[in-house]
Amino acid sequence: MNSFILPLHGFLRWIVLGLAFWVFISFYHAIYAAKPYTQTYDRLAKFYLSFLHIQLLLGLFLYFYASPWIDFHMKNTEFSLWMKDPEIRYKMLEHPVTMFLGILLSQVGRIWGRRLGINTRRFKIEVLFYTLGLILIISRIPWG
Ligand code: HEM
């Protein structure tokens, strides 16, 4: 199971980053050109959030079920050691918690944006939260 889910989770980082780039280019251009918030932008944002949700579900599945590495440290390593060892701290805490916060911020931006309907302010609100979320996500992506 892990031999499939972990590489898939790892590969999807590139889809997330590619979609994030597409969203930013489109939304910043729309703000600059004072474009109305049409269905196209809504679909693009929905697509981006969908892949963030997929990464969240795969990550949770790895964390609580599929990763033998996580499972070993959950069962055998004291929490105080999680904090002391950089690799354990990174995989057990920093990566999942920071990713969760990054996805949550992006979701808040999406929900707030949808409440604004086609108001052009929507671009600024959504792009602000997507930017904050992406900064967190990029800060804890394992690039190895
Ligand atoms: C946009 C969000 C996320 C991205 C881009 C991302 C990216 C990655 C990458 C690139 C890896 C390394 C894969 C490899 O070694 O082949 C990884 C591993 C992992 N991620 Fe995520 N992740 C995200 C969200 C999450 C979340 C929300 C959780 C948990 C709640 C999570 C839990 C894990 C776990 C448990 C591992 C594997 C640790 C191991 O067995 O070595 N990830 N992630």
mmCIF file of C-alpha atoms and ligand atoms in Angstrom:
data_model
loop_
_atom_site.group_PDB
_atom_site.id
_atom_site.type_symbol
_atom_site.label_atom_id
_atom_site.label_comp_id
_atom_site.label_asym_id
_atom_site.label_seq_id
_atom_site.Cartn_x
_atom_site.Cartn_y
_atom_site.Cartn_z
ATOM 1 C CA MET A 1 0.000 0.000 0.000
ATOM 2 C CA ASN A 2 2.738 2.448 1.056
ATOM 3 C CA SER A 3 4.683 1.631 -2.125
ATOM 4 C CA PHE A 4 1.784 3.128 -4.109
ATOM 5 C CA ILE A 5 0.393 5.900 -1.863
ATOM 6 C CA LEU A 6 3.723 7.488 -0.875
ATOM 7 C CA PRO A 7 5.023 7.973 -4.471
ATOM 8 C CA LEU A 8 1.549 9.185 -5.528
ATOM 9 C CA HIS A 9 1.482 11.678 -2.637
ATOM 10 C CA GLY A 10 5.007 12.735 -3.536
ATOM 11 C CA PHE A 11 4.219 13.126 -7.247
ATOM 12 C CA LEU A 12 1.082 15.193 -6.594
ATOM 13 C CA ARG A 13 3.267 17.954 -5.098
ATOM 14 C CA TRP A 14 4.101 18.919 -8.721
ATOM 15 C CA ILE A 15 0.412 19.056 -9.722
ATOM 16 C CA VAL A 16 -0.321 21.214 -6.646
ATOM 17 C CA LEU A 17 2.566 23.568 -7.472
ATOM 18 C CA GLY A 18 1.633 23.701 -11.172
ATOM 19 C CA LEU A 19 -2.005 24.511 -10.365
ATOM 20 C CA ALA A 20 -0.940 27.083 -7.765
ATOM 21 C CA PHE A 21 1.215 28.798 -10.419
ATOM 22 C CA TRP A 22 -1.727 28.765 -12.883
ATOM 23 C CA VAL A 23 -4.124 30.183 -10.243
ATOM 24 C CA PHE A 24 -1.683 32.983 -9.301
ATOM 25 C CA ILE A 25 -0.929 33.999 -12.882
ATOM 26 C CA SER A 26 -4.646 34.024 -13.769
ATOM 27 C CA PHE A 27 -5.854 35.775 -10.613
ATOM 28 C CA TYR A 28 -3.111 38.455 -10.538
ATOM 29 C CA HIS A 29 -3.741 39.134 -14.240
ATOM 30 C CA ALA A 30 -7.500 39.405 -13.560
ATOM 31 C CA ILE A 31 -6.852 41.891 -10.728
ATOM 32 C CA TYR A 32 -4.502 43.917 -12.965
ATOM 33 C CA ALA A 33 -6.957 43.929 -15.889
ATOM 34 C CA ALA A 34 -9.981 44.506 -13.572
ATOM 35 C CA LYS A 35 -11.750 41.435 -14.944
ATOM 36 C CA PRO A 36 -15.080 40.134 -13.518
ATOM 37 C CA TYR A 37 -14.957 36.911 -11.509
ATOM 38 C CA THR A 38 -16.390 34.456 -14.033
ATOM 39 C CA GLN A 39 -17.112 30.703 -13.885
ATOM 40 C CA THR A 40 -13.683 30.011 -15.383
ATOM 41 C CA TYR A 41 -11.884 31.422 -12.331
ATOM 42 C CA ASP A 42 -14.280 29.627 -10.014
ATOM 43 C CA ARG A 43 -13.580 26.290 -11.734
ATOM 44 C CA LEU A 44 -9.818 26.855 -11.631
ATOM 45 C CA ALA A 45 -9.915 27.619 -7.893
ATOM 46 C CA LYS A 46 -12.154 24.580 -7.305
ATOM 47 C CA PHE A 47 -9.686 22.377 -9.228
ATOM 48 C CA TYR A 48 -6.756 23.694 -7.143
ATOM 49 C CA LEU A 49 -8.584 23.132 -3.856
ATOM 50 C CA SER A 50 -9.577 19.620 -4.996
ATOM 51 C CA PHE A 51 -5.932 18.612 -5.352
ATOM 52 C CA LEU A 52 -5.130 20.144 -1.964
ATOM 53 C CA HIS A 53 -7.935 18.006 -0.503
ATOM 54 C CA ILE A 54 -6.567 14.894 -2.258
ATOM 55 C CA GLN A 55 -3.117 15.610 -0.767
ATOM 56 C CA LEU A 56 -4.714 16.030 2.657
ATOM 57 C CA LEU A 57 -6.554 12.698 2.404
ATOM 58 C CA LEU A 58 -3.493 10.833 1.091
ATOM 59 C CA GLY A 59 -1.354 12.463 3.795
ATOM 60 C CA LEU A 60 -3.763 11.484 6.563
ATOM 61 C CA PHE A 61 -3.930 7.958 5.167
ATOM 62 C CA LEU A 62 -0.124 7.748 5.172
ATOM 63 C CA TYR A 63 0.117 9.272 8.642
ATOM 64 C CA PHE A 64 -2.496 7.132 10.393
ATOM 65 C CA TYR A 65 -2.299 3.933 8.345
ATOM 66 C CA ALA A 66 0.078 3.357 5.458
ATOM 67 C CA SER A 67 3.521 4.703 6.418
ATOM 68 C CA PRO A 68 5.634 2.059 8.237
ATOM 69 C CA TRP A 69 8.101 4.832 9.176
ATOM 70 C CA ILE A 70 5.401 6.904 10.894
ATOM 71 C CA ASP A 71 3.864 3.789 12.453
ATOM 72 C CA PHE A 72 7.234 2.745 13.941
ATOM 73 C CA HIS A 73 7.812 6.135 15.599
ATOM 74 C CA MET A 74 4.183 6.412 16.749
ATOM 75 C CA LYS A 75 4.625 3.115 18.631
ATOM 76 C CA ASN A 76 8.275 3.226 19.703
ATOM 77 C CA THR A 77 9.509 6.801 20.019
ATOM 78 C CA GLU A 78 8.666 9.026 22.980
ATOM 79 C CA PHE A 79 7.138 12.412 22.131
ATOM 80 C CA SER A 80 10.041 14.249 23.783
ATOM 81 C CA LEU A 81 12.322 12.584 21.213
ATOM 82 C CA TRP A 82 10.045 13.704 18.363
ATOM 83 C CA MET A 83 10.890 17.247 19.298
ATOM 84 C CA LYS A 84 14.610 16.658 19.682
ATOM 85 C CA ASP A 85 15.315 14.730 16.470
ATOM 86 C CA PRO A 86 15.025 16.991 13.353
ATOM 87 C CA GLU A 87 13.980 14.196 10.957
ATOM 88 C CA ILE A 88 11.361 12.757 13.342
ATOM 89 C CA ARG A 89 10.106 16.253 14.223
ATOM 90 C CA TYR A 90 9.839 17.094 10.515
ATOM 91 C CA LYS A 91 7.909 13.992 9.416
ATOM 92 C CA MET A 92 5.792 13.498 12.561
ATOM 93 C CA LEU A 93 4.903 17.142 13.226
ATOM 94 C CA GLU A 94 6.213 19.912 10.974
ATOM 95 C CA HIS A 95 5.136 18.438 7.619
ATOM 96 C CA PRO A 96 1.592 17.267 8.545
ATOM 97 C CA VAL A 97 0.728 20.267 10.781
ATOM 98 C CA THR A 98 2.103 22.944 8.421
ATOM 99 C CA MET A 99 0.447 21.310 5.390
ATOM 100 C CA PHE A 100 -2.838 21.080 7.261
ATOM 101 C CA LEU A 101 -2.648 24.816 8.134
ATOM 102 C CA GLY A 102 -1.719 25.717 4.543
ATOM 103 C CA ILE A 103 -4.675 23.765 3.172
ATOM 104 C CA LEU A 104 -6.977 25.246 5.843
ATOM 105 C CA LEU A 105 -5.961 28.831 4.935
ATOM 106 C CA SER A 106 -6.574 28.112 1.242
ATOM 107 C CA GLN A 107 -10.009 26.681 2.121
ATOM 108 C CA VAL A 108 -10.892 29.770 4.195
ATOM 109 C CA GLY A 109 -10.014 31.938 1.176
ATOM 110 C CA ARG A 110 -12.222 29.814 -1.072
ATOM 111 C CA ILE A 111 -15.209 29.904 1.321
ATOM 112 C CA TRP A 112 -14.872 33.671 1.877
ATOM 113 C CA GLY A 113 -14.497 34.196 -1.871
ATOM 114 C CA ARG A 114 -17.612 32.221 -2.699
ATOM 115 C CA ARG A 115 -19.618 34.404 -0.327
ATOM 116 C CA LEU A 116 -18.538 37.415 -2.388
ATOM 117 C CA GLY A 117 -20.098 35.934 -5.551
ATOM 118 C CA ILE A 118 -18.841 37.790 -8.670
ATOM 119 C CA ASN A 119 -17.605 40.828 -6.754
ATOM 120 C CA THR A 120 -14.101 41.666 -8.073
ATOM 121 C CA ARG A 121 -12.884 41.909 -4.443
ATOM 122 C CA ARG A 122 -13.108 38.124 -4.545
ATOM 123 C CA PHE A 123 -9.860 37.859 -6.512
ATOM 124 C CA LYS A 124 -7.921 39.796 -3.859
ATOM 125 C CA ILE A 125 -9.400 37.861 -0.932
ATOM 126 C CA GLU A 126 -8.816 34.471 -2.536
ATOM 127 C CA VAL A 127 -5.322 35.270 -3.795
ATOM 128 C CA LEU A 128 -4.303 36.579 -0.362
ATOM 129 C CA PHE A 129 -5.315 33.329 1.382
ATOM 130 C CA TYR A 130 -3.941 31.101 -1.407
ATOM 131 C CA THR A 131 -0.608 32.962 -1.116
ATOM 132 C CA LEU A 132 -0.446 32.520 2.672
ATOM 133 C CA GLY A 133 -1.436 28.861 2.307
ATOM 134 C CA LEU A 134 1.139 28.230 -0.422
ATOM 135 C CA ILE A 135 3.952 29.855 1.591
ATOM 136 C CA LEU A 136 3.241 27.350 4.387
ATOM 137 C CA ILE A 137 2.960 24.421 1.948
ATOM 138 C CA ILE A 138 6.204 25.248 0.118
ATOM 139 C CA SER A 139 8.012 25.738 3.450
ATOM 140 C CA ARG A 140 7.458 22.079 4.416
ATOM 141 C CA ILE A 141 7.519 20.129 1.125
ATOM 142 C CA PRO A 142 10.238 17.475 1.321
ATOM 143 C CA TRP A 143 12.263 18.192 -1.837
ATOM 144 C CA GLY A 144 14.504 15.092 -1.498
HETATM 145 C C1 HEM B 1 -0.312 20.129 -0.294
HETATM 146 C C2 HEM B 1 -0.058 19.330 0.677
HETATM 147 C C3 HEM B 1 1.048 18.301 0.735
HETATM 148 C C4 HEM B 1 2.144 18.111 -0.073
HETATM 149 C C5 HEM B 1 2.526 18.903 -1.326
HETATM 150 C C6 HEM B 1 2.890 16.988 0.480
HETATM 151 C C7 HEM B 1 4.070 16.486 -0.070
HETATM 152 C C8 HEM B 1 4.741 15.383 0.423
HETATM 153 C C9 HEM B 1 5.933 14.816 -0.186
HETATM 154 C C10 HEM B 1 6.626 15.362 -1.420
HETATM 155 C C11 HEM B 1 6.296 13.731 0.553
HETATM 156 C C12 HEM B 1 7.495 12.780 0.322
HETATM 157 C C13 HEM B 1 7.041 11.655 -0.546
HETATM 158 C C14 HEM B 1 8.165 10.654 -0.809
HETATM 159 O O1 HEM B 1 9.005 10.403 0.067
HETATM 160 O O2 HEM B 1 8.130 10.094 -1.904
HETATM 161 C C15 HEM B 1 5.328 13.610 1.616
HETATM 162 C C16 HEM B 1 5.335 12.595 2.533
HETATM 163 C C17 HEM B 1 4.413 12.485 3.525
HETATM 164 N N1 HEM B 1 3.368 13.341 3.777
HETATM 165 FE FE1 HEM B 1 2.821 14.920 2.706
HETATM 166 N N2 HEM B 1 2.255 16.510 1.596
HETATM 167 C C18 HEM B 1 1.137 17.286 1.793
HETATM 168 C C19 HEM B 1 0.215 17.186 2.790
HETATM 169 C C20 HEM B 1 0.294 16.255 3.798
HETATM 170 C C21 HEM B 1 -0.628 16.192 4.905
HETATM 171 C C22 HEM B 1 -1.808 17.140 5.141
HETATM 172 C C23 HEM B 1 -0.225 15.138 5.685
HETATM 173 C C24 HEM B 1 -0.810 14.574 6.961
HETATM 174 C C25 HEM B 1 -1.783 14.975 7.606
HETATM 175 C C26 HEM B 1 0.948 14.556 5.041
HETATM 176 C C27 HEM B 1 1.623 13.451 5.501
HETATM 177 C C28 HEM B 1 2.708 12.875 4.889
HETATM 178 C C29 HEM B 1 3.352 11.653 5.366
HETATM 179 C C30 HEM B 1 2.917 10.832 6.568
HETATM 180 C C31 HEM B 1 4.408 11.395 4.505
HETATM 181 C C32 HEM B 1 5.304 10.165 4.465
HETATM 182 C C33 HEM B 1 6.310 10.022 5.512
HETATM 183 C C34 HEM B 1 7.139 8.734 5.228
HETATM 184 O O3 HEM B 1 6.632 7.622 5.348
HETATM 185 O O4 HEM B 1 8.278 8.915 4.847
HETATM 186 N N3 HEM B 1 1.241 15.260 3.896
HETATM 187 N N4 HEM B 1 4.402 14.633 1.525
#
